[in-house]
GROMACS .gro file of C-alpha atoms in nm:
model
  236
    1UNK     CA    1  10.363  11.306   8.906
    2UNK     CA    2  10.222  11.178   9.237
    3UNK     CA    3  10.031  10.850   9.230
    4UNK     CA    4   9.775  11.003   9.467
    5UNK     CA    5   9.614  11.343   9.422
    6UNK     CA    6   9.449  11.355   9.765
    7UNK     CA    7   9.563  11.167  10.075
    8UNK     CA    8   9.459  11.131  10.438
    9UNK     CA    9   9.765  11.099  10.660
   10UNK     CA   10   9.705  10.936  10.999
   11UNK     CA   11   9.966  11.040  11.255
   12UNK     CA   12   9.973  10.897  11.605
   13UNK     CA   13  10.046  11.134  11.888
   14UNK     CA   14  10.332  10.906  11.989
   15UNK     CA   15  10.501  10.981  11.655
   16UNK     CA   16  10.558  11.337  11.776
   17UNK     CA   17  10.746  11.233  12.090
   18UNK     CA   18  11.072  11.139  11.925
   19UNK     CA   19  11.281  10.986  12.205
   20UNK     CA   20  11.093  11.174  12.478
   21UNK     CA   21  10.866  11.000  12.730
   22UNK     CA   22  10.571  11.220  12.637
   23UNK     CA   23  10.494  11.560  12.489
   24UNK     CA   24  10.621  11.698  12.158
   25UNK     CA   25  10.980  11.673  12.040
   26UNK     CA   26  11.055  11.986  11.839
   27UNK     CA   27  11.307  11.830  11.601
   28UNK     CA   28  11.068  11.540  11.528
   29UNK     CA   29  10.767  11.756  11.445
   30UNK     CA   30  10.976  11.984  11.221
   31UNK     CA   31  11.112  11.684  11.028
   32UNK     CA   32  10.761  11.544  10.976
   33UNK     CA   33  10.627  11.880  10.861
   34UNK     CA   34  10.907  11.908  10.606
   35UNK     CA   35  10.817  11.563  10.472
   36UNK     CA   36  10.456  11.678  10.430
   37UNK     CA   37  10.580  11.995  10.258
   38UNK     CA   38  10.766  11.781  10.005
   39UNK     CA   39  10.452  11.600   9.893
   40UNK     CA   40  10.242  11.918   9.877
   41UNK     CA   41  10.507  12.059   9.642
   42UNK     CA   42  10.440  11.761   9.416
   43UNK     CA   43  10.079  11.878   9.386
   44UNK     CA   44   9.932  11.634   9.638
   45UNK     CA   45   9.640  11.755   9.854
   46UNK     CA   46   9.702  11.653  10.216
   47UNK     CA   47   9.467  11.612  10.510
   48UNK     CA   48   9.594  11.492  10.848
   49UNK     CA   49   9.424  11.318  11.139
   50UNK     CA   50   9.637  11.325  11.452
   51UNK     CA   51   9.615  11.129  11.776
   52UNK     CA   52   9.673  11.253  12.128
   53UNK     CA   53   9.854  10.970  12.304
   54UNK     CA   54  10.171  11.168  12.358
   55UNK     CA   55   9.988  11.439  12.554
   56UNK     CA   56   9.748  11.206  12.734
   57UNK     CA   57  10.038  10.982  12.835
   58UNK     CA   58  10.162  11.262  13.061
   59UNK     CA   59   9.842  11.253  13.268
   60UNK     CA   60   9.764  10.882  13.237
   61UNK     CA   61   9.889  10.808  13.586
   62UNK     CA   62   9.607  11.014  13.734
   63UNK     CA   63   9.344  10.874  13.499
   64UNK     CA   64   9.320  10.531  13.661
   65UNK     CA   65   8.961  10.434  13.728
   66UNK     CA   66   8.828  10.724  13.523
   67UNK     CA   67   8.504  10.685  13.332
   68UNK     CA   68   8.585  10.576  12.975
   69UNK     CA   69   8.382  10.852  12.811
   70UNK     CA   70   8.552  11.120  13.024
   71UNK     CA   71   8.895  10.979  12.943
   72UNK     CA   72   8.810  10.975  12.572
   73UNK     CA   73   8.704  11.340  12.582
   74UNK     CA   74   9.036  11.423  12.748
   75UNK     CA   75   9.206  11.237  12.464
   76UNK     CA   76   9.013  11.446  12.210
   77UNK     CA   77   9.140  11.762  12.377
   78UNK     CA   78   9.493  11.624  12.348
   79UNK     CA   79   9.447  11.582  11.972
   80UNK     CA   80   9.351  11.949  11.948
   81UNK     CA   81   9.674  12.045  12.126
   82UNK     CA   82   9.876  11.833  11.883
   83UNK     CA   83   9.688  11.974  11.583
   84UNK     CA   84   9.763  12.330  11.696
   85UNK     CA   85  10.132  12.243  11.736
   86UNK     CA   86  10.141  12.078  11.394
   87UNK     CA   87   9.962  12.369  11.227
   88UNK     CA   88  10.190  12.625  11.389
   89UNK     CA   89  10.501  12.433  11.283
   90UNK     CA   90  10.367  12.423  10.927
   91UNK     CA   91  10.316  12.800  10.938
   92UNK     CA   92  10.675  12.849  11.054
   93UNK     CA   93  10.791  12.629  10.766
   94UNK     CA   94  10.609  12.848  10.513
   95UNK     CA   95  10.304  12.626  10.464
   96UNK     CA   96   9.936  12.715  10.499
   97UNK     CA   97   9.739  12.485  10.729
   98UNK     CA   98   9.389  12.489  10.871
   99UNK     CA   99   9.293  12.308  11.190
  100UNK     CA  100   8.934  12.183  11.207
  101UNK     CA  101   8.792  12.019  11.518
  102UNK     CA  102   8.508  11.770  11.560
  103UNK     CA  103   8.444  11.918  11.904
  104UNK     CA  104   8.351  12.285  11.928
  105UNK     CA  105   8.629  12.513  12.051
  106UNK     CA  106   8.547  12.810  11.830
  107UNK     CA  107   8.786  13.051  12.000
  108UNK     CA  108   9.078  12.822  11.922
  109UNK     CA  109   9.009  12.625  11.602
  110UNK     CA  110   8.745  12.605  11.332
  111UNK     CA  111   8.463  12.353  11.363
  112UNK     CA  112   8.477  12.068  11.115
  113UNK     CA  113   8.258  12.151  10.815
  114UNK     CA  114   8.301  11.916  10.520
  115UNK     CA  115   8.247  12.166  10.234
  116UNK     CA  116   8.495  12.407  10.396
  117UNK     CA  117   8.751  12.130  10.435
  118UNK     CA  118   8.713  12.040  10.068
  119UNK     CA  119   8.755  12.404   9.972
  120UNK     CA  120   9.077  12.432  10.173
  121UNK     CA  121   9.219  12.118  10.011
  122UNK     CA  122   9.137  12.246   9.662
  123UNK     CA  123   9.315  12.571   9.751
  124UNK     CA  124   9.629  12.376   9.835
  125UNK     CA  125   9.606  12.416  10.211
  126UNK     CA  126   9.685  12.129  10.449
  127UNK     CA  127   9.380  12.044  10.659
  128UNK     CA  128   9.442  11.902  11.007
  129UNK     CA  129   9.145  11.722  11.161
  130UNK     CA  130   9.139  11.729  11.542
  131UNK     CA  131   8.899  11.597  11.803
  132UNK     CA  132   8.871  11.247  11.657
  133UNK     CA  133   8.515  11.177  11.545
  134UNK     CA  134   8.382  11.400  11.823
  135UNK     CA  135   8.248  11.096  12.008
  136UNK     CA  136   8.388  10.877  12.285
  137UNK     CA  137   8.456  10.507  12.222
  138UNK     CA  138   8.593  10.578  11.873
  139UNK     CA  139   8.965  10.595  11.802
  140UNK     CA  140   9.153  10.837  11.581
  141UNK     CA  141   9.201  10.541  11.342
  142UNK     CA  142   8.824  10.550  11.294
  143UNK     CA  143   8.838  10.929  11.255
  144UNK     CA  144   9.098  10.883  10.981
  145UNK     CA  145   8.882  10.631  10.795
  146UNK     CA  146   8.574  10.851  10.834
  147UNK     CA  147   8.738  11.177  10.723
  148UNK     CA  148   8.921  10.997  10.443
  149UNK     CA  149   8.589  10.873  10.305
  150UNK     CA  150   8.422  11.213  10.354
  151UNK     CA  151   8.684  11.414  10.167
  152UNK     CA  152   8.725  11.162   9.886
  153UNK     CA  153   9.083  11.069   9.971
  154UNK     CA  154   9.236  10.810   9.741
  155UNK     CA  155   9.421  10.641  10.025
  156UNK     CA  156   9.460  10.648  10.403
  157UNK     CA  157   9.828  10.657  10.495
  158UNK     CA  158   9.891  10.516  10.840
  159UNK     CA  159  10.226  10.647  10.961
  160UNK     CA  160  10.383  10.412  11.217
  161UNK     CA  161  10.719  10.317  11.361
  162UNK     CA  162  10.730  10.003  11.143
  163UNK     CA  163  10.779  10.019  10.766
  164UNK     CA  164  10.476   9.810  10.679
  165UNK     CA  165  10.279   9.503  10.777
  166UNK     CA  166  10.486   9.190  10.844
  167UNK     CA  167  10.420   8.819  10.858
  168UNK     CA  168  10.525   8.834  11.225
  169UNK     CA  169  10.668   9.086  11.468
  170UNK     CA  170  11.004   9.177  11.304
  171UNK     CA  171  11.150   9.268  11.645
  172UNK     CA  172  11.086   8.917  11.772
  173UNK     CA  173  11.121   8.716  11.452
  174UNK     CA  174  11.417   8.802  11.225
  175UNK     CA  175  11.268   8.585  10.948
  176UNK     CA  176  10.953   8.799  10.928
  177UNK     CA  177  10.891   8.948  10.585
  178UNK     CA  178  10.700   9.256  10.480
  179UNK     CA  179  10.389   9.233  10.268
  180UNK     CA  180  10.413   9.465   9.967
  181UNK     CA  181  10.036   9.442   9.938
  182UNK     CA  182   9.755   9.242  10.092
  183UNK     CA  183   9.379   9.238  10.040
  184UNK     CA  184   9.132   9.329  10.314
  185UNK     CA  185   9.008   8.970  10.320
  186UNK     CA  186   9.362   8.833  10.351
  187UNK     CA  187   9.438   9.077  10.633
  188UNK     CA  188   9.131   8.953  10.822
  189UNK     CA  189   9.213   8.585  10.757
  190UNK     CA  190   9.571   8.632  10.874
  191UNK     CA  191   9.467   8.849  11.170
  192UNK     CA  192   9.697   9.130  11.062
  193UNK     CA  193   9.670   9.440  11.279
  194UNK     CA  194   9.634   9.727  11.032
  195UNK     CA  195   9.380   9.964  11.189
  196UNK     CA  196   9.132   9.908  11.468
  197UNK     CA  197   8.835   9.691  11.370
  198UNK     CA  198   8.586   9.975  11.320
  199UNK     CA  199   8.824  10.179  11.103
  200UNK     CA  200   8.928   9.872  10.904
  201UNK     CA  201   8.565   9.779  10.834
  202UNK     CA  202   8.484  10.132  10.722
  203UNK     CA  203   8.777  10.144  10.480
  204UNK     CA  204   8.686   9.801  10.341
  205UNK     CA  205   8.320   9.897  10.293
  206UNK     CA  206   8.414  10.225  10.123
  207UNK     CA  207   8.683  10.053   9.912
  208UNK     CA  208   8.934  10.300  10.057
  209UNK     CA  209   9.286  10.151  10.046
  210UNK     CA  210   9.523  10.179  10.342
  211UNK     CA  211   9.899  10.221  10.315
  212UNK     CA  212  10.104  10.140  10.625
  213UNK     CA  213  10.455  10.287  10.630
  214UNK     CA  214  10.719  10.426  10.866
  215UNK     CA  215  10.711  10.801  10.923
  216UNK     CA  216  11.055  10.766  11.082
  217UNK     CA  217  11.213  10.649  10.756
  218UNK     CA  218  11.349  10.953  10.574
  219UNK     CA  219  11.172  11.023  10.246
  220UNK     CA  220  10.920  10.740  10.297
  221UNK     CA  221  10.614  10.964  10.267
  222UNK     CA  222  10.733  11.102   9.934
  223UNK     CA  223  10.805  10.753   9.802
  224UNK     CA  224  10.457  10.638   9.907
  225UNK     CA  225  10.292  10.932   9.732
  226UNK     CA  226  10.496  10.865   9.417
  227UNK     CA  227  10.371  10.506   9.415
  228UNK     CA  228  10.705  10.342   9.489
  229UNK     CA  229  10.748  10.014   9.678
  230UNK     CA  230  10.732  10.154  10.029
  231UNK     CA  231  10.528  10.011  10.313
  232UNK     CA  232  10.228   9.780  10.273
  233UNK     CA  233   9.917   9.849  10.067
  234UNK     CA  234   9.591   9.702  10.197
  235UNK     CA  235   9.334   9.698   9.918
  236UNK     CA  236   9.002   9.549   9.806
   0.00000   0.00000   0.00000
């Protein structure tokens, strides 16, 4: 039995690039979708918030000097592109997914409506939240914390390239050790970078735990959902 009935998975856009400089690596997105399929087969309800850095990175060279709000709206559009790609890959893998956007693009994806999202989750569909929070100046980390709280997720799973939170940068310090768990207060005191400050504060206030793990480690998502010692749990 899964340790978590309902999860919010936060995927960065960069996670979809694989070894490419930008864009979406087909083999990478298929592998990630199959990992999600494994946990849905366990009976876990899955919602996903996805970033757009991989798409926006391709146009970043021409974005120098751009107004921050305009650049953020471009980033939101990039998250919609990634959400469509993720949803389509899930369909091809035999899953049922629904993409819901915080910014209105009715001809392409559904608008985000909380009761509808809850209905989809209860029906066993994967819900992919695109468009961030729908506002500039807020990251997709904040969108993950917000949507996680709204849908009653038991945990926010932050999928990264590193298999948890460490005492130091493991690439620079070979003696660095991984925290199995750490409290919100300890994370603040030790200046551990878990989520951006706004998202972190929201999770702490809502008593919504965060699990940081590596999406590039085969089977890690399933082990997290089963409650095994994988990644780092940040808790109240």
